Short mmCIF file of C-alpha atoms in Angstrom, two decimals:
data_model
loop_
_atom_site.label_atom_id
_atom_site.label_comp_id
_atom_site.label_asym_id
_atom_site.label_seq_id
_atom_site.Cartn_x
_atom_site.Cartn_y
_atom_site.Cartn_z
CA UNK A 299 -30.67 -73.11 -73.27
CA UNK A 300 -28.30 -71.98 -71.30
CA UNK A 301 -24.37 -72.82 -71.33
CA UNK A 302 -24.38 -74.36 -67.97
CA UNK A 303 -27.03 -76.38 -68.70
CA UNK A 304 -25.58 -77.36 -71.85
CA UNK A 305 -22.29 -78.17 -70.07
CA UNK A 306 -24.02 -80.20 -67.10
CA UNK A 307 -25.70 -82.56 -69.39
CA UNK A 308 -22.60 -83.36 -71.15
CA UNK A 309 -21.05 -83.78 -67.90
CA UNK A 310 -24.07 -86.39 -67.28
CA UNK A 311 -23.55 -88.01 -70.42
CA UNK A 312 -19.79 -88.35 -70.08
CA UNK A 313 -20.00 -89.77 -66.67
CA UNK A 314 -22.62 -92.45 -67.85
CA UNK A 315 -20.27 -93.51 -70.82
CA UNK A 316 -17.25 -93.95 -68.36
CA UNK A 317 -19.45 -95.74 -65.69
CA UNK A 318 -20.41 -98.49 -68.49
CA UNK A 319 -16.79 -98.64 -69.55
CA UNK A 320 -15.83 -99.17 -65.53
CA UNK A 321 -18.64 -101.81 -64.54
CA UNK A 322 -17.72 -103.90 -67.66
CA UNK A 323 -13.89 -103.54 -66.94
CA UNK A 324 -14.45 -103.84 -63.05
CA UNK A 325 -15.93 -107.45 -63.89
CA UNK A 326 -13.35 -108.49 -66.11
CA UNK A 327 -10.74 -106.98 -64.15
CA UNK A 328 -11.31 -108.69 -60.88
CA UNK A 329 -11.56 -111.98 -62.50
CA UNK A 330 -8.18 -111.43 -64.49
CA UNK A 331 -6.28 -110.22 -61.10
CA UNK A 332 -7.41 -113.86 -59.63
CA UNK A 333 -6.28 -115.96 -62.79
CA UNK A 334 -3.14 -113.91 -62.73
CA UNK A 335 -2.33 -114.51 -59.28
CA UNK A 336 -3.22 -118.23 -59.50
CA UNK A 337 -1.17 -118.54 -62.65
CA UNK A 338 1.90 -116.49 -61.26
CA UNK A 339 1.75 -117.37 -57.53
CA UNK A 340 2.05 -115.29 -54.61
CA UNK A 341 6.17 -114.99 -55.10
CA UNK A 342 6.15 -114.10 -58.81
CA UNK A 343 3.18 -111.72 -58.49
CA UNK A 344 4.87 -109.81 -55.78
CA UNK A 345 8.10 -109.60 -57.79
CA UNK A 346 6.18 -108.21 -60.84
CA UNK A 347 4.53 -105.64 -58.32
CA UNK A 348 7.92 -104.38 -56.83
CA UNK A 349 10.34 -104.72 -59.87
CA UNK A 350 7.44 -103.04 -62.07
CA UNK A 351 7.30 -100.74 -59.23
CA UNK A 352 11.13 -99.26 -59.77
CA UNK A 353 10.46 -98.06 -62.93
CA UNK A 354 7.14 -96.64 -62.19
CA UNK A 355 8.55 -94.16 -59.87
CA UNK A 356 9.49 -92.22 -62.78
CA UNK A 357 5.99 -91.55 -63.00
CA UNK A 358 6.13 -88.61 -61.32
CA UNK A 359 7.57 -87.19 -64.45
CA UNK A 360 4.26 -88.53 -66.61
CA UNK A 361 2.15 -87.43 -63.87
CA UNK A 362 3.68 -84.01 -64.07
CA UNK A 363 3.58 -83.83 -67.88
CA UNK A 364 -0.33 -84.84 -68.06
CA UNK A 365 -1.32 -82.15 -65.51
CA UNK A 366 0.62 -79.87 -67.71
CA UNK A 367 -0.80 -80.99 -71.03
CA UNK A 368 -3.86 -80.87 -69.63
CA UNK A 369 -4.22 -77.69 -68.27
CA UNK A 370 -2.94 -75.93 -71.31
CA UNK A 371 -4.93 -77.98 -73.97
CA UNK A 372 -7.84 -77.60 -71.92
CA UNK A 373 -7.46 -73.87 -71.27
CA UNK A 374 -6.50 -73.03 -74.99
CA UNK A 375 -9.75 -74.88 -76.05
CA UNK A 376 -11.88 -72.98 -73.66
CA UNK A 377 -10.52 -69.69 -75.30
CA UNK A 378 -11.11 -71.49 -78.69
CA UNK A 379 -7.75 -70.50 -80.81
CA UNK A 380 -6.99 -73.37 -83.03
CA UNK A 381 -3.55 -71.70 -83.97
CA UNK A 382 -2.98 -71.59 -80.38
CA UNK A 383 -3.69 -74.96 -79.79
CA UNK A 384 -1.39 -76.36 -82.63
CA UNK A 385 1.46 -74.55 -81.38
CA UNK A 386 0.78 -75.71 -77.67
CA UNK A 387 0.56 -79.38 -78.65
CA UNK A 388 3.51 -79.16 -80.95
CA UNK A 389 5.72 -78.03 -77.79
CA UNK A 390 3.82 -80.53 -75.66
CA UNK A 391 4.98 -83.12 -77.96
CA UNK A 392 8.74 -81.94 -77.94
CA UNK A 393 8.82 -82.00 -74.07
CA UNK A 394 7.48 -85.35 -73.91
CA UNK A 395 9.98 -87.04 -76.27
CA UNK A 396 12.89 -85.44 -73.92
CA UNK A 397 10.88 -87.08 -70.93
CA UNK A 398 11.08 -90.24 -72.69
CA UNK A 399 14.76 -90.08 -73.34
CA UNK A 400 15.44 -89.19 -69.39
CA UNK A 401 13.28 -92.17 -68.42
CA UNK A 402 15.23 -94.39 -70.98
CA UNK A 403 18.57 -93.32 -69.37
CA UNK A 404 17.67 -93.63 -65.87
CA UNK A 405 15.67 -97.01 -66.03
CA UNK A 406 18.89 -98.35 -67.70
CA UNK A 407 21.28 -96.86 -65.14
CA UNK A 408 20.29 -96.34 -61.77
CA UNK A 409 16.96 -98.25 -61.71
CA UNK A 410 18.74 -101.06 -62.91
CA UNK A 411 21.39 -101.00 -60.34
CA UNK A 412 18.92 -100.66 -57.63
CA UNK A 413 16.87 -103.81 -58.75
CA UNK A 414 19.97 -105.94 -58.98
CA UNK A 415 21.50 -104.78 -55.59
CA UNK A 416 18.79 -103.86 -53.44
CA UNK A 417 15.40 -105.73 -53.54
CA UNK A 418 14.80 -108.74 -52.31
CA UNK A 419 14.26 -111.23 -55.08
CA UNK A 420 14.85 -114.85 -54.99
CA UNK A 421 18.32 -115.74 -57.00
CA UNK A 422 16.59 -118.48 -59.22
CA UNK A 423 13.79 -115.58 -60.14
CA UNK A 424 16.41 -112.57 -61.05
CA UNK A 425 16.35 -113.34 -64.68
CA UNK A 426 12.38 -113.27 -64.92
CA UNK A 427 12.59 -110.05 -62.94
CA UNK A 428 14.51 -108.37 -65.44
CA UNK A 429 12.51 -109.57 -68.17
CA UNK A 430 9.62 -107.59 -66.03
CA UNK A 431 11.57 -104.77 -65.41
CA UNK A 432 12.86 -104.23 -69.05
CA UNK A 433 9.43 -104.27 -70.45
CA UNK A 434 8.41 -101.88 -67.58
CA UNK A 435 10.67 -99.32 -68.76
CA UNK A 436 9.23 -99.53 -72.52
CA UNK A 437 5.90 -99.29 -71.16
CA UNK A 438 6.83 -96.07 -69.22
CA UNK A 439 8.17 -94.55 -72.21
CA UNK A 440 5.00 -95.59 -74.48
CA UNK A 441 2.90 -94.01 -71.42
CA UNK A 442 4.87 -90.78 -71.46
CA UNK A 443 4.70 -90.32 -75.28
CA UNK A 444 0.59 -91.11 -75.38
CA UNK A 445 -0.14 -88.48 -72.45
CA UNK A 446 -0.47 -85.45 -74.96
CA UNK A 447 -3.07 -87.66 -76.85
CA UNK A 448 -4.97 -88.74 -73.90
CA UNK A 449 -4.93 -85.09 -72.70
CA UNK A 450 -6.59 -84.12 -75.83
CA UNK A 451 -9.44 -86.39 -75.81
CA UNK A 452 -10.18 -85.22 -72.00
CA UNK A 453 -10.08 -81.72 -72.96
CA UNK A 454 -12.62 -82.27 -75.67
CA UNK A 455 -14.80 -84.43 -73.52
CA UNK A 456 -14.58 -87.20 -75.81
CA UNK A 457 -15.71 -89.70 -73.19
CA UNK A 458 -16.45 -92.19 -75.85
CA UNK A 459 -13.47 -93.07 -76.85
CA UNK A 460 -12.06 -93.89 -73.35
CA UNK A 461 -15.37 -96.29 -73.05
CA UNK A 462 -14.52 -97.90 -76.17
CA UNK A 463 -10.79 -98.62 -75.77
CA UNK A 464 -10.90 -99.06 -72.14
CA UNK A 465 -13.31 -102.22 -72.73
CA UNK A 466 -11.47 -103.73 -75.57
CA UNK A 467 -7.82 -102.95 -73.32
CA UNK A 468 -9.88 -104.86 -70.48
CA UNK A 469 -11.03 -108.17 -72.63
CA UNK A 470 -7.28 -108.33 -73.94
CA UNK A 471 -5.84 -108.29 -70.29
CA UNK A 472 -8.23 -111.26 -69.63
CA UNK A 473 -6.89 -113.19 -72.48
CA UNK A 474 -3.18 -112.89 -71.56
CA UNK A 475 -4.37 -113.90 -68.19
CA UNK A 476 -5.96 -117.19 -69.70
CA UNK A 477 -2.76 -117.58 -71.78
CA UNK A 478 -0.89 -117.68 -68.62
CA UNK A 479 -2.47 -120.97 -67.50
CA UNK A 480 -1.59 -122.74 -70.84
CA UNK A 481 1.76 -121.44 -71.70
CA UNK A 482 4.61 -124.16 -71.06
CA UNK A 483 7.28 -121.22 -70.85
CA UNK A 484 8.27 -119.34 -67.58
CA UNK A 485 4.80 -117.50 -67.23
CA UNK A 486 6.44 -114.39 -65.44
CA UNK A 487 8.28 -113.37 -68.50
CA UNK A 488 5.30 -113.88 -70.58
CA UNK A 489 2.90 -111.84 -68.90
CA UNK A 490 5.45 -108.93 -68.70
CA UNK A 491 5.67 -109.21 -72.26
CA UNK A 492 2.10 -109.94 -73.27
CA UNK A 493 1.16 -106.76 -70.85
CA UNK A 494 3.72 -104.70 -72.73
CA UNK A 495 2.10 -105.45 -76.11
CA UNK A 496 -1.39 -104.38 -74.80
CA UNK A 497 0.19 -100.76 -74.19
CA UNK A 498 1.88 -100.80 -77.82
CA UNK A 499 -1.83 -101.65 -78.98
CA UNK A 500 -3.44 -98.70 -76.80
CA UNK A 501 -0.88 -96.23 -77.83
CA UNK A 502 -1.50 -97.07 -81.63
CA UNK A 503 -5.24 -96.66 -81.38
CA UNK A 504 -5.26 -93.43 -79.22
CA UNK A 505 -3.02 -91.77 -81.49
CA UNK A 506 -5.04 -92.53 -84.67
CA UNK A 507 -8.24 -91.66 -82.78
CA UNK A 508 -6.85 -88.25 -82.09
CA UNK A 509 -5.45 -87.71 -85.47
CA UNK A 510 -8.48 -88.08 -86.83
CA UNK A 511 -10.61 -86.01 -84.78
CA UNK A 512 -8.64 -83.20 -83.26
CA UNK A 513 -6.86 -80.71 -85.29
CA UNK A 514 -4.41 -79.47 -83.08
CA UNK A 515 -2.80 -83.14 -82.44
CA UNK A 516 -1.70 -83.47 -86.39
CA UNK A 517 0.96 -80.86 -85.33
CA UNK A 518 4.61 -81.67 -85.44
CA UNK A 519 6.65 -81.81 -82.28
CA UNK A 520 7.96 -77.80 -82.41
CA UNK A 521 9.94 -75.57 -80.10
CA UNK A 522 8.59 -71.81 -79.04
CA UNK A 523 11.05 -70.74 -76.61
CA UNK A 524 8.26 -68.54 -74.45
CA UNK A 525 5.71 -71.21 -74.65
CA UNK A 526 8.16 -74.46 -74.10
CA UNK A 527 9.49 -72.49 -70.74
CA UNK A 528 5.84 -71.88 -69.69
CA UNK A 529 4.88 -75.46 -70.19
CA UNK A 530 7.93 -77.14 -68.64
CA UNK A 531 8.08 -74.53 -65.52
CA UNK A 532 4.47 -75.34 -65.03
CA UNK A 533 5.17 -79.28 -65.09
CA UNK A 534 8.52 -78.73 -62.85
CA UNK A 535 6.48 -77.17 -60.07
CA UNK A 536 4.10 -80.23 -60.35
CA UNK A 537 6.61 -82.60 -60.25
CA UNK A 538 7.35 -82.05 -56.87
CA UNK A 539 3.56 -83.02 -55.90
CA UNK A 540 3.74 -85.81 -58.52
CA UNK A 541 7.26 -87.24 -57.07
CA UNK A 542 5.45 -87.14 -53.68
CA UNK A 543 2.64 -89.30 -54.92
CA UNK A 544 5.17 -91.81 -56.48
CA UNK A 545 7.01 -91.99 -53.51
CA UNK A 546 4.59 -92.93 -51.10
CA UNK A 547 3.08 -95.45 -53.37
CA UNK A 548 6.21 -96.97 -55.09
CA UNK A 549 8.13 -96.18 -52.19
CA UNK A 550 5.86 -97.66 -49.73
CA UNK A 551 5.93 -100.98 -52.12
CA UNK A 552 9.66 -100.98 -51.86
CA UNK A 553 9.83 -100.46 -48.14
CA UNK A 554 7.73 -103.44 -47.71
CA UNK A 555 9.91 -105.66 -50.04
CA UNK A 556 13.15 -104.40 -48.04
CA UNK A 557 11.69 -105.19 -44.58
CA UNK A 558 9.02 -108.10 -45.17
CA UNK A 559 9.89 -109.62 -48.67
CA UNK A 560 7.67 -110.27 -51.94
CA UNK A 561 4.80 -112.20 -50.26
CA UNK A 562 3.92 -108.76 -48.29
CA UNK A 563 4.17 -106.81 -51.99
CA UNK A 564 1.71 -109.34 -53.17
CA UNK A 565 -0.61 -108.84 -50.21
CA UNK A 566 -0.24 -104.66 -51.30
CA UNK A 567 -0.51 -105.46 -54.92
CA UNK A 568 -3.91 -107.20 -54.35
CA UNK A 569 -5.13 -104.52 -51.82
CA UNK A 570 -4.26 -101.99 -54.51
CA UNK A 571 -6.00 -103.79 -57.21
CA UNK A 572 -9.24 -103.51 -55.27
CA UNK A 573 -8.41 -100.14 -54.46
CA UNK A 574 -8.50 -99.18 -58.20
CA UNK A 575 -11.68 -100.52 -58.84
CA UNK A 576 -13.07 -98.59 -55.91
CA UNK A 577 -11.57 -95.47 -56.81
CA UNK A 578 -12.64 -95.61 -60.20
CA UNK A 579 -16.36 -94.90 -59.19
CA UNK A 580 -15.30 -91.68 -58.60
CA UNK A 581 -12.62 -91.02 -60.80
CA UNK A 582 -15.29 -91.30 -63.75
CA UNK A 583 -17.18 -88.68 -62.17
CA UNK A 584 -14.26 -86.39 -61.57
CA UNK A 585 -12.83 -87.13 -65.22
CA UNK A 586 -16.05 -85.87 -66.63
CA UNK A 587 -15.85 -82.70 -64.38
CA UNK A 588 -12.39 -81.76 -64.78
CA UNK A 589 -12.55 -80.03 -67.65
CA UNK A 590 -15.43 -78.01 -66.91
CA UNK A 591 -13.52 -77.07 -63.82
CA UNK A 592 -10.67 -75.70 -66.15
CA UNK A 593 -12.87 -74.05 -68.52
CA UNK A 594 -15.09 -72.31 -66.22
CA UNK A 595 -12.23 -70.52 -64.99
CA UNK A 596 -10.59 -69.89 -68.30
CA UNK A 597 -14.06 -67.82 -68.85
CA UNK A 598 -13.95 -66.33 -65.59
CA UNK A 599 -17.17 -67.63 -64.37
CA UNK A 600 -16.24 -68.34 -60.93
CA UNK A 601 -19.42 -69.07 -59.63
CA UNK A 602 -20.06 -71.99 -61.65
CA UNK A 603 -16.69 -73.13 -60.78
CA UNK A 604 -17.05 -73.26 -57.05
CA UNK A 605 -20.41 -75.64 -57.57
CA UNK A 606 -18.52 -77.80 -59.44
CA UNK A 607 -15.64 -78.10 -57.01
CA UNK A 608 -18.21 -78.87 -54.09
CA UNK A 609 -20.25 -80.86 -56.18
CA UNK A 610 -17.08 -82.98 -57.24
CA UNK A 611 -15.51 -83.10 -53.67
CA UNK A 612 -18.54 -84.12 -51.84
CA UNK A 613 -20.13 -86.91 -54.37
CA UNK A 614 -16.86 -88.33 -54.91
CA UNK A 615 -16.39 -88.97 -51.34
CA UNK A 616 -19.62 -90.38 -50.88
CA UNK A 617 -19.29 -92.57 -53.88
CA UNK A 618 -16.20 -94.23 -52.52
CA UNK A 619 -17.94 -94.47 -48.86
CA UNK A 620 -20.76 -96.16 -50.50
CA UNK A 621 -18.63 -99.06 -51.96
CA UNK A 622 -15.84 -99.07 -49.16
CA UNK A 623 -18.02 -99.51 -45.89
CA UNK A 624 -19.29 -103.02 -47.07
CA UNK A 625 -15.74 -104.07 -48.38
CA UNK A 626 -14.07 -102.90 -45.24
CA UNK A 627 -16.48 -104.93 -42.97
CA UNK A 628 -16.53 -108.00 -45.00
CA UNK A 629 -13.07 -107.71 -46.29
CA UNK A 630 -11.78 -111.22 -45.33
CA UNK A 631 -14.69 -113.03 -47.20
CA UNK A 632 -14.75 -110.97 -50.07
CA UNK A 633 -11.12 -111.82 -50.76
CA UNK A 634 -11.74 -115.24 -50.09
CA UNK A 635 -14.67 -115.66 -52.71
CA UNK A 636 -12.31 -113.52 -54.93
CA UNK A 637 -8.72 -115.07 -54.80
CA UNK A 638 -9.46 -118.44 -53.26
CA UNK A 639 -5.45 -118.10 -51.65
CA UNK A 640 -5.33 -114.90 -50.04
CA UNK A 641 -1.86 -113.44 -49.16
CA UNK A 642 -1.27 -112.69 -45.11
CA UNK A 643 -1.96 -108.84 -44.38
CA UNK A 644 -4.22 -108.39 -47.25
CA UNK A 645 -7.46 -107.76 -45.91
CA UNK A 646 -5.79 -105.09 -43.43
CA UNK A 647 -3.99 -103.62 -46.08
CA UNK A 648 -7.23 -103.22 -48.03
CA UNK A 649 -9.11 -101.75 -44.94
CA UNK A 650 -6.39 -99.11 -44.93
CA UNK A 651 -6.06 -98.18 -48.24
CA UNK A 652 -9.69 -97.64 -48.80
CA UNK A 653 -9.55 -94.73 -45.88
CA UNK A 654 -6.81 -93.28 -47.49
CA UNK A 655 -8.47 -93.21 -50.91
CA UNK A 656 -11.79 -91.25 -49.28
CA UNK A 657 -9.15 -88.78 -48.59
CA UNK A 658 -7.42 -88.71 -51.80
CA UNK A 659 -10.59 -88.57 -53.46
CA UNK A 660 -10.57 -84.83 -52.09
CA UNK A 661 -7.57 -83.56 -53.19
CA UNK A 662 -8.36 -83.97 -56.89
CA UNK A 663 -11.11 -81.02 -57.40
CA UNK A 664 -8.46 -78.59 -55.41
CA UNK A 665 -5.40 -80.00 -57.67
CA UNK A 666 -7.56 -79.44 -60.99
CA UNK A 667 -8.35 -76.12 -60.00
CA UNK A 668 -5.10 -74.63 -58.72
CA UNK A 669 -4.15 -75.95 -61.72
CA UNK A 670 -6.60 -73.92 -63.71
CA UNK A 671 -4.88 -70.68 -62.25
CA UNK A 672 -1.54 -71.72 -63.39
CA UNK A 673 -0.18 -70.22 -60.23
CA UNK A 674 1.32 -73.67 -58.72
CA UNK A 675 4.71 -72.69 -57.25
CA UNK A 676 3.67 -72.35 -53.38
CA UNK A 677 0.86 -75.06 -53.57
CA UNK A 678 3.17 -77.67 -54.99
CA UNK A 679 5.96 -76.74 -52.81
CA UNK A 680 3.92 -77.27 -49.85
CA UNK A 681 1.80 -80.18 -51.07
CA UNK A 682 4.77 -82.00 -52.27
CA UNK A 683 7.18 -81.45 -49.40
CA UNK A 684 4.51 -82.86 -47.02
CA UNK A 685 3.47 -85.61 -48.79
CA UNK A 686 7.42 -86.67 -49.44
CA UNK A 687 7.50 -87.34 -45.50
CA UNK A 688 5.37 -90.28 -45.87
CA UNK A 689 8.40 -92.55 -46.80
CA UNK A 690 10.86 -91.42 -44.47
CA UNK A 691 8.73 -91.59 -41.43
CA UNK A 692 7.73 -95.00 -42.31
CA UNK A 693 11.27 -95.86 -42.81
CA UNK A 694 12.32 -94.72 -39.36
CA UNK A 695 9.37 -96.29 -37.83
CA UNK A 696 10.39 -99.54 -39.47
CA UNK A 697 13.86 -99.38 -38.68
CA UNK A 698 13.81 -98.04 -35.13
CA UNK A 699 10.70 -99.71 -33.81
CA UNK A 700 10.03 -102.88 -35.90
CA UNK A 701 6.47 -101.53 -36.65
CA UNK A 702 4.18 -104.16 -38.33
CA UNK A 703 3.66 -103.23 -42.27
CA UNK A 704 -0.03 -102.06 -41.62
CA UNK A 705 1.41 -99.08 -39.79
CA UNK A 706 3.03 -97.76 -43.05
CA UNK A 707 -0.52 -97.08 -44.31
CA UNK A 708 -1.46 -95.49 -40.97
CA UNK A 709 1.21 -92.83 -41.50
CA UNK A 710 -0.11 -92.31 -44.99
CA UNK A 711 -3.34 -91.48 -44.04
CA UNK A 712 -2.32 -89.03 -41.26
CA UNK A 713 -0.07 -87.16 -43.52
CA UNK A 714 -2.70 -87.20 -45.95
CA UNK A 715 -5.13 -85.46 -43.80
CA UNK A 716 -2.66 -82.47 -43.00
CA UNK A 717 -1.94 -82.22 -46.41
CA UNK A 718 -5.98 -81.69 -47.45
CA UNK A 719 -5.89 -79.18 -44.96
CA UNK A 720 -2.79 -77.53 -46.44
CA UNK A 721 -4.33 -77.94 -49.66
CA UNK A 722 -7.77 -75.99 -48.62
CA UNK A 723 -5.82 -72.67 -47.35
CA UNK A 724 -3.88 -72.38 -50.12
CA UNK A 725 -6.14 -73.37 -53.32
CA UNK A 726 -9.58 -71.73 -52.24
CA UNK A 727 -8.67 -68.00 -51.68
CA UNK A 728 -6.69 -68.28 -55.31
CA UNK A 729 -10.09 -69.17 -56.92
CA UNK A 730 -12.09 -66.71 -54.88
CA UNK A 731 -13.94 -69.01 -52.27
CA UNK A 732 -13.91 -68.56 -48.87
CA UNK A 733 -12.39 -71.54 -46.83
CA UNK A 734 -15.29 -71.35 -44.52
CA UNK A 735 -17.80 -71.92 -47.40
CA UNK A 736 -16.33 -74.83 -48.27
CA UNK A 737 -15.80 -76.17 -44.59
CA UNK A 738 -19.64 -75.72 -44.22
CA UNK A 739 -21.05 -77.22 -47.39
CA UNK A 740 -18.39 -79.89 -47.97
CA UNK A 741 -16.22 -81.08 -45.10
CA UNK A 742 -18.87 -80.61 -42.16
CA UNK A 743 -21.76 -82.80 -44.26
CA UNK A 744 -18.84 -85.29 -45.20
CA UNK A 745 -17.91 -85.91 -41.57
CA UNK A 746 -21.20 -86.13 -40.17
CA UNK A 747 -22.03 -88.76 -42.91
CA UNK A 748 -18.85 -90.95 -42.02
CA UNK A 749 -19.41 -91.06 -38.55
CA UNK A 750 -22.94 -92.01 -38.62
CA UNK A 751 -23.38 -94.08 -41.66
CA UNK A 752 -21.23 -97.10 -40.30
CA UNK A 753 -22.83 -97.37 -36.83
CA UNK A 754 -25.96 -99.77 -37.80
CA UNK A 755 -23.68 -101.79 -40.27
CA UNK A 756 -21.33 -102.36 -37.37
CA UNK A 757 -23.65 -103.38 -35.38
CA UNK A 758 -25.05 -105.91 -37.59
CA UNK A 759 -21.72 -107.21 -38.14
CA UNK A 760 -20.53 -107.73 -34.84
CA UNK A 761 -23.87 -109.29 -33.63
CA UNK A 762 -24.45 -111.73 -36.33
CA UNK A 763 -22.27 -114.77 -37.14
CA UNK A 764 -20.38 -114.99 -40.44
CA UNK A 765 -22.26 -116.57 -43.09
CA UNK A 766 -23.41 -115.87 -47.00
CA UNK A 767 -26.68 -114.60 -45.42
CA UNK A 768 -24.86 -112.06 -42.73
CA UNK A 769 -22.73 -110.95 -45.64
CA UNK A 770 -25.39 -109.74 -47.99
CA UNK A 771 -27.38 -108.45 -44.60
CA UNK A 772 -24.32 -106.53 -43.91
CA UNK A 773 -24.00 -105.34 -47.47
CA UNK A 774 -27.49 -104.35 -47.82
CA UNK A 775 -27.59 -102.53 -44.33
CA UNK A 776 -24.59 -100.70 -45.43
CA UNK A 777 -26.15 -99.33 -48.73
CA UNK A 778 -29.26 -98.27 -46.83
CA UNK A 779 -27.30 -96.64 -43.90
CA UNK A 780 -24.89 -94.78 -46.56
CA UNK A 781 -27.68 -93.88 -48.84
CA UNK A 782 -30.05 -92.30 -45.80
CA UNK A 783 -27.42 -90.30 -44.21
CA UNK A 784 -25.92 -88.96 -47.54
CA UNK A 785 -29.89 -87.71 -48.25
CA UNK A 786 -30.58 -86.42 -44.91
CA UNK A 787 -27.40 -85.14 -43.71
CA UNK A 788 -24.81 -85.10 -46.88
CA UNK A 789 -27.40 -83.14 -49.47
CA UNK A 790 -28.57 -79.64 -49.37
CA UNK A 791 -32.06 -78.89 -50.03
CA UNK A 792 -31.44 -78.35 -53.63
CA UNK A 793 -30.00 -81.55 -54.22
CA UNK A 794 -32.62 -83.44 -52.13
CA UNK A 795 -35.21 -81.75 -54.89
CA UNK A 796 -33.10 -82.70 -57.61
CA UNK A 797 -32.71 -86.46 -56.41
CA UNK A 798 -36.65 -86.37 -55.76
CA UNK A 799 -37.16 -85.31 -59.52
CA UNK A 800 -35.14 -88.17 -60.51
CA UNK A 801 -36.50 -91.02 -58.55
CA UNK A 802 -39.54 -89.77 -59.48
CA UNK A 803 -38.87 -89.64 -63.26
CA UNK A 804 -37.44 -93.25 -63.07
CA UNK A 805 -41.21 -94.69 -60.82
CA UNK A 806 -43.09 -93.09 -63.76
CA UNK A 807 -41.28 -94.76 -66.43
CA UNK A 808 -41.66 -97.98 -64.87
CA UNK A 809 -45.29 -97.72 -64.19
CA UNK A 810 -46.00 -97.01 -67.68
#
């Protein structure tokens, strides 16, 4: 059996495990979100989102180190030298302890000042908001320390661990949501404390799993000047891009708070929760593919890398479209069924955020590919600078023209589209792939599908009255329309043949 065939089977198995986990966590997560919103109320839910978002802005440090850790651990694993892997892991641990110290220092100085002086928080809820903030600081520190161990699991493609731990994590979050309904104390304070406790549990479990299964994770924090400089240098350059991501997510959240108050933060928080669920459908697929992208480059198998890049980009986008189209059409009804009480602007926020998610999906395969090369300076400088423009542009429009909150997300979509074009022009030549090949085999099919697939569902939606029956009709038509367009327009002949074989095999099993 060929190496690529073995790798493809591993990708399929890991993807299946991650989807089993995802379907379980989605069912629990959506119900948990409803319970938490009703237990806390719109104002407290908005406070939790915006106050926690202040320290989450330091996530650009965590994201940068996560990218660096995954790249170096996966690359060394592709080479197969355990001594080098232990040395790399030890240096990565040292860097993460330094980053944790920086987050603690920033969180208890500038971040705390910002919460006390700049956010719109009702005076009677300030004490509870400070509880949320402090636990957010501790949670962020735990996340930083956990990064090397999570990166090791992904590099070794042990997705079963993520599946099991993720399921337990979702159940625990459901339990604390139920506890909120009966506690006689301040529910916002209790929620912050219990949510932090789950993060402590996750950190312990991941650490124990890694030390038992991966030799390199038994290494102690070490310092090798050359390697430390190489890893840290890689992380510094990725910080620009990750700072931009945190900037336009949490930065937008803070802008909405400053101009519109915590109720609008609650609307964004709900929309983002749905976005996370939708993105998980493609994130799990990409998580299974990402290690193979890096390993293919390390082994100089560029042809296989190009194929994985195109498959990851195209089918991740299709997965998002498949779920997003009926959600965007029926957003008001879905939100009403799910939440009962829906914060104002939530349906529009959800539609716009799902549009941006489809664009963001295309970025991951290119980012992983450029990280595999290790030559990231130019890429990070350009990508990060472009994405960092989102918040100042949105601020100026809010300040000077008084635009509605929905327009902030429109700014994000436009800038994200321009940034994706820049990613293509930079990354593809670096991995020996022609831009015209990517455009022809990825971009053109995506554009055709995204233009044609919504036509029939839109007609059904606008020509029928809103009801439960209409909702299911719109969903069915959306699924059939997207499926048909993906198969006949989005897939190559080889991909169609593969799909035919799988469908035939499933039909044969049912006949037996």
